XYZ file of C-alpha atoms in Angstrom:
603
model
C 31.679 25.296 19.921
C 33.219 28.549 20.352
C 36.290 29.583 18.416
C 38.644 29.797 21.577
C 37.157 26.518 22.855
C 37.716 25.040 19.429
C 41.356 26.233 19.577
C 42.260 25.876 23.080
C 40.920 22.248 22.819
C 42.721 21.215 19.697
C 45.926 22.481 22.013
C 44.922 20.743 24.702
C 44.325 17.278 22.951
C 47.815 17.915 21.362
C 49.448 19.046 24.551
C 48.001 15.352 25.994
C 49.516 13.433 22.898
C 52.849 12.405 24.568
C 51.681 11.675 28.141
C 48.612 8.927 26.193
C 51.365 7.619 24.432
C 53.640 7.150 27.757
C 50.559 5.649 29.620
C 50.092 3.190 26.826
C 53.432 2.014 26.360
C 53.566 1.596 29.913
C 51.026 -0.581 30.439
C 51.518 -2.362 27.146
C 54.434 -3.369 28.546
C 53.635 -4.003 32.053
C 51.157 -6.702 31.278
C 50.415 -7.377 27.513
C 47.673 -9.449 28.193
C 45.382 -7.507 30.356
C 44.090 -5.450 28.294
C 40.365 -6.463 26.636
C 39.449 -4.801 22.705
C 37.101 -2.043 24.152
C 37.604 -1.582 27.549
C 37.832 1.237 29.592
C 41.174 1.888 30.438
C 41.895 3.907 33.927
C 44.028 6.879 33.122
C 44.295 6.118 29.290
C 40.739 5.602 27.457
C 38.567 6.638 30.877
C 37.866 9.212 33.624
C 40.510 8.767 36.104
C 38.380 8.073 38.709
C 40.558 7.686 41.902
C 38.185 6.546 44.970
C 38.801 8.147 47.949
C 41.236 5.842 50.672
C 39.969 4.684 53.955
C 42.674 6.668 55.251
C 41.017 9.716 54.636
C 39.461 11.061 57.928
C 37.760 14.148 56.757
C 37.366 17.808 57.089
C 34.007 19.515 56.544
C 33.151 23.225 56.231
C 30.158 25.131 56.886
C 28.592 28.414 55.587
C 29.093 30.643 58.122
C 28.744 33.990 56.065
C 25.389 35.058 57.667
C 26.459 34.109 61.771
C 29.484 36.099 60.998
C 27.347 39.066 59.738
C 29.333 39.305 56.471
C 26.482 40.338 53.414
C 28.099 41.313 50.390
C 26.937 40.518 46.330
C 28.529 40.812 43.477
C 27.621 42.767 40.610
C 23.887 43.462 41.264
C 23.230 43.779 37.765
C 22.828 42.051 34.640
C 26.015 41.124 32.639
C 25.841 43.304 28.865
C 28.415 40.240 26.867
C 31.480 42.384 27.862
C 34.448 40.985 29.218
C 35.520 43.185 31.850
C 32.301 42.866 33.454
C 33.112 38.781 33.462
C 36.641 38.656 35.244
C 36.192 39.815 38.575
C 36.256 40.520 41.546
C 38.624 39.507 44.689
C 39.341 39.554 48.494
C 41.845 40.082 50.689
C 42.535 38.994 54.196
C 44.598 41.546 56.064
C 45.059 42.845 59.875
C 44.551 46.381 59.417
C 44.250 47.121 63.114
C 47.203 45.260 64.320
C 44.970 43.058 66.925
C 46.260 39.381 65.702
C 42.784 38.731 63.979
C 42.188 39.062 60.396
C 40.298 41.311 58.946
C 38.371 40.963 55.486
C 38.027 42.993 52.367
C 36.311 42.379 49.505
C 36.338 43.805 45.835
C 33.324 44.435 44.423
C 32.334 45.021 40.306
C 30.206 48.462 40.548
C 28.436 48.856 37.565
C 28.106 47.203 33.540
C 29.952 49.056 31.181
C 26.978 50.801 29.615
C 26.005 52.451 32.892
C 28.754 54.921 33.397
C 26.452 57.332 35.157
C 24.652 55.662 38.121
C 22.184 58.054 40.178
C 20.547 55.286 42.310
C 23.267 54.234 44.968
C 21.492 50.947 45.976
C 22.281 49.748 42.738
C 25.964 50.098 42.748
C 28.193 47.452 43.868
C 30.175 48.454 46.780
C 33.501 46.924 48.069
C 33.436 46.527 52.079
C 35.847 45.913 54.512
C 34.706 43.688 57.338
C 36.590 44.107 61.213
C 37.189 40.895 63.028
C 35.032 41.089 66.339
C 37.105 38.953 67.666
C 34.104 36.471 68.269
C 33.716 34.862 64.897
C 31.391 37.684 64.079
C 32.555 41.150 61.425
C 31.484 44.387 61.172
C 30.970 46.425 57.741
C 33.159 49.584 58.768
C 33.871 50.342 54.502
C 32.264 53.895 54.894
C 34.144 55.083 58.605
C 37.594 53.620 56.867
C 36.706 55.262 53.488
C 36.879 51.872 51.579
C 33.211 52.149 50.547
C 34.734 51.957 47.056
C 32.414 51.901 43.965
C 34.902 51.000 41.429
C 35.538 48.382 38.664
C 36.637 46.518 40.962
C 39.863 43.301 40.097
C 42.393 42.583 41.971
C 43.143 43.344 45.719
C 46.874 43.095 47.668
C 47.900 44.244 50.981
C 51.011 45.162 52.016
C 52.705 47.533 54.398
C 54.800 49.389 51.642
C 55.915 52.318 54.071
C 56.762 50.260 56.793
C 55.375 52.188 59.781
C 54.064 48.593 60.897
C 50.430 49.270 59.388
C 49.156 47.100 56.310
C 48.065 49.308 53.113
C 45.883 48.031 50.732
C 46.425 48.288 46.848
C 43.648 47.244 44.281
C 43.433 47.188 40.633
C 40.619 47.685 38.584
C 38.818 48.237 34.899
C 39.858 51.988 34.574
C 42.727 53.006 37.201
C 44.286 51.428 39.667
C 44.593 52.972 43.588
C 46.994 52.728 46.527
C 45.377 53.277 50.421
C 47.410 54.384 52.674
C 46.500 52.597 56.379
C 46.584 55.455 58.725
C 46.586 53.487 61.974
C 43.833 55.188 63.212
C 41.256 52.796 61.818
C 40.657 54.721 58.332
C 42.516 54.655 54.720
C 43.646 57.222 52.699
C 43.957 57.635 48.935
C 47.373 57.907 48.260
C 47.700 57.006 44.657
C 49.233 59.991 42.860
C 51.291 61.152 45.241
C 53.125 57.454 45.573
C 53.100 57.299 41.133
C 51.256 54.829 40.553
C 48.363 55.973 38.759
C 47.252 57.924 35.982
C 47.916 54.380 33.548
C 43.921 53.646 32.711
C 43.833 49.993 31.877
C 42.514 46.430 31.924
C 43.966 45.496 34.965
C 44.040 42.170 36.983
C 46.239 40.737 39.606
C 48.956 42.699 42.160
C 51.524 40.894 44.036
C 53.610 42.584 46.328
C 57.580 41.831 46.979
C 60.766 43.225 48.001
C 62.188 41.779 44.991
C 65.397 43.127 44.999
C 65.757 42.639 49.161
C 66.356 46.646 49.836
C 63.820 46.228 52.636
C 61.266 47.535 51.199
C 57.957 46.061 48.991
C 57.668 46.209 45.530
C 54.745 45.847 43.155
C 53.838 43.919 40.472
C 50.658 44.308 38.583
C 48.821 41.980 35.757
C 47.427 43.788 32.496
C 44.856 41.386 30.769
C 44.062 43.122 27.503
C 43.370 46.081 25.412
C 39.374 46.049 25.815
C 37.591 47.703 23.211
C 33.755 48.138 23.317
C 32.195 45.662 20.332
C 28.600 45.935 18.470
C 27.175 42.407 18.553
C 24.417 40.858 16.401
C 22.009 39.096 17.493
C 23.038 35.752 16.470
C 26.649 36.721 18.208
C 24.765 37.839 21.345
C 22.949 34.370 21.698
C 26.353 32.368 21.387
C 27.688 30.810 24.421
C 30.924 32.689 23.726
C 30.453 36.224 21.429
C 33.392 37.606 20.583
C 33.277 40.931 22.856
C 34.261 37.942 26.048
C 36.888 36.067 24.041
C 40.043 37.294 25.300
C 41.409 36.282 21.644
C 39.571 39.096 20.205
C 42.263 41.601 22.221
C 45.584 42.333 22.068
C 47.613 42.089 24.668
C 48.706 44.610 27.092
C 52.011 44.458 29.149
C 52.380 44.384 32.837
C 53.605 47.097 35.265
C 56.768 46.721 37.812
C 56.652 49.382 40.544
C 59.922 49.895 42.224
C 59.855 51.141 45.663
C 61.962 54.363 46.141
C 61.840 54.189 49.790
C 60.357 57.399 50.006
C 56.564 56.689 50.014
C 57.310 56.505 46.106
C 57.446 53.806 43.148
C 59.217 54.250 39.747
C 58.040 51.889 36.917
C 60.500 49.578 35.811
C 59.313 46.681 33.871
C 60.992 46.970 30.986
C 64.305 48.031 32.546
C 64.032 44.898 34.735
C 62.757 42.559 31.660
C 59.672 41.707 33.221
C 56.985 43.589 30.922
C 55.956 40.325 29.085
C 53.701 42.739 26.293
C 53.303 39.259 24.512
C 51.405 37.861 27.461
C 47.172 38.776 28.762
C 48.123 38.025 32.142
C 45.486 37.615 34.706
C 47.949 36.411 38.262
C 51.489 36.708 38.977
C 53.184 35.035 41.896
C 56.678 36.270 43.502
C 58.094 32.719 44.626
C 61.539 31.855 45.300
C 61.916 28.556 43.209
C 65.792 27.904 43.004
C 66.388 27.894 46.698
C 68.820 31.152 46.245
C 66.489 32.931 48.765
C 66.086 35.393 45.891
C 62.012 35.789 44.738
C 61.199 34.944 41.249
C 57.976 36.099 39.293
C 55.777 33.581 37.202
C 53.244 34.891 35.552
C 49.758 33.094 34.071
C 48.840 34.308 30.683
C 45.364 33.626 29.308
C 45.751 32.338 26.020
C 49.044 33.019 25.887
C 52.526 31.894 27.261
C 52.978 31.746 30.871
C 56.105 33.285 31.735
C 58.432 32.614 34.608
C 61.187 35.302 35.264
C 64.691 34.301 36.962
C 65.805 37.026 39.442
C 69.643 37.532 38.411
C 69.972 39.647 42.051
C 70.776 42.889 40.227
C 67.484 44.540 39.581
C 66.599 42.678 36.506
C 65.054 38.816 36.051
C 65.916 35.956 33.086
C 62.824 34.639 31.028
C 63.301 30.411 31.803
C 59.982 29.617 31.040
C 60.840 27.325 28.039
C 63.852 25.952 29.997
C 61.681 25.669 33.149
C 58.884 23.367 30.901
C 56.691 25.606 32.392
C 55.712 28.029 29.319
C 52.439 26.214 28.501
C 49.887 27.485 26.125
C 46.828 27.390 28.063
C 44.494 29.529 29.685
C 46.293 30.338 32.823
C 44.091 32.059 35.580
C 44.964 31.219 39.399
C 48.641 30.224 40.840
C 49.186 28.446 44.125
C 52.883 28.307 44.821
C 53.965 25.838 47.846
C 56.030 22.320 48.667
C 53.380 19.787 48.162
C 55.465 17.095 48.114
C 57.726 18.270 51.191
C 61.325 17.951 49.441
C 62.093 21.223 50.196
C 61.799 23.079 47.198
C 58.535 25.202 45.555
C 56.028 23.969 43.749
C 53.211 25.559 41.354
C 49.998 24.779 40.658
C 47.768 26.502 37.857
C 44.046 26.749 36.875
C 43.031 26.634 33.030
C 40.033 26.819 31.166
C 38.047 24.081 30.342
C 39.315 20.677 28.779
C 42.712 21.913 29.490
C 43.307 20.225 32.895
C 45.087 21.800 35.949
C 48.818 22.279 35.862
C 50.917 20.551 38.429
C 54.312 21.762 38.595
C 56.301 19.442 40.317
C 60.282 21.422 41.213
C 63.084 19.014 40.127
C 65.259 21.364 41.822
C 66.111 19.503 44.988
C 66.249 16.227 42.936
C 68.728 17.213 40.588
C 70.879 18.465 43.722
C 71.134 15.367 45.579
C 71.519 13.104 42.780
C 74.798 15.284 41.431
C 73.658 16.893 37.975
C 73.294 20.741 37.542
C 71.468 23.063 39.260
C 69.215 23.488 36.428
C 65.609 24.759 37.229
C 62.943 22.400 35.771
C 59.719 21.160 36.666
C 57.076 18.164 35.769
C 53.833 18.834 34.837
C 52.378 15.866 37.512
C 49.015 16.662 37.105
C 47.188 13.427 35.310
C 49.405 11.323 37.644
C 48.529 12.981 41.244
C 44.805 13.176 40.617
C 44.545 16.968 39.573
C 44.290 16.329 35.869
C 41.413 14.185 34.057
C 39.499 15.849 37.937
C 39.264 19.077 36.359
C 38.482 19.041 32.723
C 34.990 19.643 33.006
C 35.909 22.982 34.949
C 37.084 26.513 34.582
C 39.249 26.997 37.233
C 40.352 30.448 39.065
C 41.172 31.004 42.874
C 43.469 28.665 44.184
C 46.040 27.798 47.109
C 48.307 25.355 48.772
C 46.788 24.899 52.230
C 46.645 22.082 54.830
C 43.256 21.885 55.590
C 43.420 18.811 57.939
C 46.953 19.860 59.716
C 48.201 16.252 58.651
C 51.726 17.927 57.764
C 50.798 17.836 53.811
C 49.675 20.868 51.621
C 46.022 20.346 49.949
C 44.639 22.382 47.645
C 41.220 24.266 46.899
C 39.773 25.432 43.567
C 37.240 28.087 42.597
C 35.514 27.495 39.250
C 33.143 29.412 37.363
C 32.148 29.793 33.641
C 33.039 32.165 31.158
C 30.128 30.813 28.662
C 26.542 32.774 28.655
C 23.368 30.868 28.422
C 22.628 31.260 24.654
C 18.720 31.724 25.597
C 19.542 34.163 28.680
C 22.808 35.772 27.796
C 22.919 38.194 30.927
C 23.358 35.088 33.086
C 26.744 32.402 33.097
C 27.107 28.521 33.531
C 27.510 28.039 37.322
C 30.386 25.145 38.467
C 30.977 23.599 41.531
C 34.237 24.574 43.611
C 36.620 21.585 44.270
C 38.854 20.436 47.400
C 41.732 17.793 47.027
C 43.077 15.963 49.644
C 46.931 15.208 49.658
C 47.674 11.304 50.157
C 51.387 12.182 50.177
C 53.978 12.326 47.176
C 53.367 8.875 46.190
C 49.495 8.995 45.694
C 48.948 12.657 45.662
C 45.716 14.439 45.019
C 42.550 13.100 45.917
C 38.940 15.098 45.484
C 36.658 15.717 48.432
C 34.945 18.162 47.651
C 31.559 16.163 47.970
C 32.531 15.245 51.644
C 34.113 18.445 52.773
C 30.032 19.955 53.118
C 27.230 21.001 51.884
C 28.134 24.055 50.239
C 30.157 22.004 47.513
C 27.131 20.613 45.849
C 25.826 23.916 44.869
C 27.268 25.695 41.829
C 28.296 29.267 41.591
C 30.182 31.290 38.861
C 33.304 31.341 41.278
C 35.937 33.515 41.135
C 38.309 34.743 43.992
C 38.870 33.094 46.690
C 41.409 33.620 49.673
C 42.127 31.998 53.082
C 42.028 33.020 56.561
C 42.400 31.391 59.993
C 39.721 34.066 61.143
C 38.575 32.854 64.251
C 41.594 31.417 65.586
C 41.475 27.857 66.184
C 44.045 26.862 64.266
C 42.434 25.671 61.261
C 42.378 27.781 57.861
C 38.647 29.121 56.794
C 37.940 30.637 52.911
C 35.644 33.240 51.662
C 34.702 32.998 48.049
C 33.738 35.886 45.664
C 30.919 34.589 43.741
C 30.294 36.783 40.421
C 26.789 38.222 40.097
C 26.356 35.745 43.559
C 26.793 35.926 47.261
C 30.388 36.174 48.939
C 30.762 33.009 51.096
C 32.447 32.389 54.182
C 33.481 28.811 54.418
C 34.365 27.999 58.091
C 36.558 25.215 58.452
C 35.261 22.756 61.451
C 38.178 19.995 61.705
C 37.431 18.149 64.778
C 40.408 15.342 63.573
C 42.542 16.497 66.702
C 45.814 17.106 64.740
C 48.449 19.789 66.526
C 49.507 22.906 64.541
C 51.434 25.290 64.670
C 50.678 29.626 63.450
C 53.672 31.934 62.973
C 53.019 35.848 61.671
C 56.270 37.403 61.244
C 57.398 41.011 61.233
C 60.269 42.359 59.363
C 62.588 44.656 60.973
C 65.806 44.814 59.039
C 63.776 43.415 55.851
C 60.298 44.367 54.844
C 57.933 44.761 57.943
C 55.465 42.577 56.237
C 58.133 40.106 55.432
C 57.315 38.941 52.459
C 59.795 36.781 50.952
C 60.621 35.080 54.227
C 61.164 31.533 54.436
C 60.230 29.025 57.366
C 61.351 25.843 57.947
C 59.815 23.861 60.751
C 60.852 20.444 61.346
C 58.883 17.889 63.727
C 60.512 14.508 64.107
C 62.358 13.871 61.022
C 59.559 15.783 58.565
C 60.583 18.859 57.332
C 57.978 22.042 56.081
C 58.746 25.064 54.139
C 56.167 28.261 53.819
C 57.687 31.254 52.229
C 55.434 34.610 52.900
C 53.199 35.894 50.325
C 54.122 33.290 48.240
C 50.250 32.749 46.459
C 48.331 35.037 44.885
C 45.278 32.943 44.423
C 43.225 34.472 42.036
C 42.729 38.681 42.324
C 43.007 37.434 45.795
C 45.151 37.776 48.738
C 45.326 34.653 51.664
C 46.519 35.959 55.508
C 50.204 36.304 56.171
C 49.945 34.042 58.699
C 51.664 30.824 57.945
C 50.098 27.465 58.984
C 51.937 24.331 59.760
C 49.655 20.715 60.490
C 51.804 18.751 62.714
C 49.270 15.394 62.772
C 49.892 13.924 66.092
C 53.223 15.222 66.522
C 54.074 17.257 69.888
C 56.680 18.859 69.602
C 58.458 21.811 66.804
C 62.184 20.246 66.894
C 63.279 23.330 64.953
C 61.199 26.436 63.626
C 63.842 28.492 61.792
C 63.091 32.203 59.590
C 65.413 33.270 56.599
C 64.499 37.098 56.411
C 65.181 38.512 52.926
C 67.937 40.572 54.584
C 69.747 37.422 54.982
C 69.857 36.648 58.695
C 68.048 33.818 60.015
C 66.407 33.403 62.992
C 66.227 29.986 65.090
C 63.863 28.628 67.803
C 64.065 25.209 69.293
C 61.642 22.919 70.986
C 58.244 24.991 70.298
C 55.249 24.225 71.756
C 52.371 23.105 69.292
C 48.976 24.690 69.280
C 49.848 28.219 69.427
C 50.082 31.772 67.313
C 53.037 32.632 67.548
C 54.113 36.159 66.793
C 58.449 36.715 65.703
C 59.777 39.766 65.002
C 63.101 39.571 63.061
C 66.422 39.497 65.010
C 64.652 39.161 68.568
C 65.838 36.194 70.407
C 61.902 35.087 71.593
C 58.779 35.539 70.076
C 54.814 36.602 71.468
C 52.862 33.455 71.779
C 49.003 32.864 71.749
C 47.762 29.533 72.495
C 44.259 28.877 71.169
C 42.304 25.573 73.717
C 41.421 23.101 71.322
C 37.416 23.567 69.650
C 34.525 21.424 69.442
C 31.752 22.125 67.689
């Protein structure tokens, strides 16, 4: 066993002291005469295995990536044992052309480390940017829109950061990061030192874009993972599942970069002025999420091997560390965030991937419960992970891309998870241990999380070394698809085929007085008596980037009662009695909206 797994289990099995000793004592006490010397107890001394209900009706997905005409692979090479070439890559869905339909772009890994002059362009590993046809089908246009990009390739976000109402695309890699400017004309341009934010050559990882500080313009955050340094192996290091030049442990950490927008087509850096450089942390995603209902965005950030950090925004430019406060400042290795209500109390939630034998992190907000039941406002949350199903289901996994998303459009949040490996095969060391991605149903707040994965499709019984992973209702029948970055594998394009029946709702806003991607903004939609909250660009997966769009199940509900917008320039928009079963387009401060309604699919 390798020395991180060594120490990150010995954490782990610490970490899970006090919640063994709760689940004893509670059933000790519950029934003291139930229990038999040596059995298997569910939840304390066995697998929690939690058998799918009857009530369960299903969703399956199929592999559409070839129909669709989408061919990408990443990293044709062989891994050399050095971390960078381990992390990546990720997508993003984006509509670059303004036409309602996604489009796709994926991040792709160019070349290993050792190779820093590559003569034979077949070999490289390109990133491509797919257009929507409109007909469930893409074509590559990378090379007309000048994002044939062969680059180190992390982390991809997209955001309209000029706001001339076309979406830019940033992307950070192993070396320097770049900013595209969309032209609106179907092509990108580089744009990177002439906005400031290059020239800082790095180990970079996730961007997340936000108007933090509500000016009406976006901001941008970006994750630095570590100080990589190249290491000489031995031969007995290079056939360990874990060497030491791909244990982050090995490398210091690096801090994190906060570019202010200057409104100008310009960012200053301002981390440490705004208290957000965590130096202390290798952070791999950050998520800008408002989680104290002040309709202010705050930052957590997933460290691996380190402290994950969540930053209170004090509305003045500069953010509060809370992250011991919060109980959310665990010592694990942090990789993807998904940030949404689960539970549908009205407040955020977060959920967290970790390495293996760590378990998942659910972060259940008190927020709302501490409100109505008269104590202080205090922000705190519950790790509710081994009790909704999301625990003892991922220990044998190392988990990355994730999301909230309601897959079934039953009015609950479920939840995907992209896992992959770290290790090497000791006997093949250029290859990685494959894993099988993971869906989880949501039963509601009392049961919660159920796993699916084996009925949601084929494609879940194979294993891949998974690591991004975003989502997309790409062809527009109002059910949310996901394309996976595989590493050193095939990108896949999951196509989601609900034929359950359930009424939904779309709504893609546009910022006039606040950001014109609107990031930040808050919906509330409320269908006989149950109440749903999505706040814009409020997940950042994994290196990954999900569709603006916001998706609302309604179940067999008919009728919107109520679809209100809180714009981060503080006014609030208000619709009443909306029709179900439609995109509906809602520009800020206009008094109707653009609707699309999409006839009902069979397949």
């Amino acid at each position: 066993m390798s020395r991180r797994k060594r120490k990150l289990l010995i954490v782990s099995l610490f970490m899970a002291i006090p919640f063994a000793i709760a689940a004893w004592y509670s059933w000790h006490e519950e029934d003291r005469s139930a229990y038999i010397p040596g059995e298997q107890v569910e939840g304390l001394t066995a697998r929690l295995d939690r058998e799918v209900p009857n009530t369960y009706r299903g969703v399956r997905f199929k592999e559409a990536t070839g129909e669709a005409g989408i061919d990408f692979y990443h990293y044709p090479h062989d891994r050399t044992s050095q971390l960078p070439e381990d992390m990546g890559s990720g997508a993003a869905w984006l509509d670059f052309n303004n036409d309602g339909w996604d489009d796709l772009f994926i991040l792709n890994y160019a070349r290993p480390l050792s190779n820093e002059v590559q003569t034979d362009s077949a070999t490289i590993g390109h990133s491509k940017l797919y257009k929507n046809n409109r007909d469930g089908t893409f074509s590559d246009i990378s090379s007309h829109a000048g994002l044939d990009l062969a680059v180190r390739g992390m982390g991809a976000a997209a955001g309209d950061f000029d706001n001339d109402g076309a979406t830019d695309l940033f992307i950070t890699t192993y070396g320097e990061n770049r900013l595209y400017r969309n032209t609106s004309e179907g092509t990108f341009i580089e744009v990177t030192q002439q906005a400031g934010v290059g020239g800082k050559k790095g180990f970079w990882a996730g961007a997340s874009w936000s108007d933090y500080d509500r000016d009406g313009d976006l901001d941008l955050y970006i994750t630095g993972y570590v100080t990589y340094r190249s290491i000489d192996l031995t031969e007995e290091e290079l056939a360990a599942e874990e060497p030491p030049s791909i244990n982050p442990s090995t490398f210091d950490p690096v801090g994190n970069l906060l570019y202010k927008n200057n409104g100008d087509g310009t960012f200053t850096e301002i981390s440490r002025q705004a208290g957000v450089q965590n130096k202390a942390g290798r952070s791999l995603s950050a998520t800008w999420i408002d989680l104290n209902k002040d309709q202010w965005p705050d930052l957590y950030v997933a460290n691996d091997v380190s402290d994950n950090v969540l930053y209170l925004n004090n509305k003045n430019g500069t953010f509060v560390d809370v992250s011991h406060l919060a109980h959310v400042a665990d010592y694990r290795g942090a990789m993807g965030i998904a940030g949404g209500d689960w539970d549908n109390d009205q407040d955020a939630d977060l959920f967290i991937t970790h390495w293996i034998a760590q378990e998942n992190a659910l972060y259940t907000n008190g927020f709302i419960d501490t409100l109505q039941a008269g104590a202080s406002s205090v922000l705190q949350f519950t790790d509710d992970s081994a009790n909704h199903g999301l625990g003892q289901s991922s220990l044998d996994y190392i988990g990355w891309a994730t999301s909230f998303v309601d897959f079934d459009l039953d009015g609950r949040l479920d939840l995907f998870v992209v896992n992959g490996s770290t290790n090497q095969y000791p006997d093949n060391p250029v290859r990685l241990h494959p894993m099988n991605d993971q869906i989880f149903w949501n039963a509601g707040r009392a049961q919660g999380f159920y796993e699916v994965s084996k009925l949601s499709g084929p494609y879940f019984a194979k294993r891949f070394v998974g690591r991004g992973g975003a989502l997309s209702d790409y062809d527009r029948d109002g059910d949310q698809d996901l394309f996976i970055v595989n590493h050193n594998g095939p990108g896949i394009l999951l196509r989601n085929d609900n034929e359950l029946g359930n009424n939904w709702l779309a709504v893609k806003l546009a910022g006039q007085e606040s950001n014109r991607s609107a990031y930040g903004a808050q919906i509330r939609l409320v269908s006989s008596g149950t109440i749903q909250l999505r706040e814009v660009g409020s997940q950042s997966s994994y290196l990954s980037q999900n569709s603006s769009t916001q998706h609302f199940g309604l179940g067999d509900k008919t009728v919107i009662d109520t679809l209100s917008i809180a714009w981060p320039s503080g006014t609030k928009d208000v619709y009443l009695n909306v029709q179900p079963n439609t995109v509906v387009t809602v520009t800020e401060g206009e008094t109707g909206f653009e609707t699309h309604r999409v006839p009902k699919v069979s397949r």
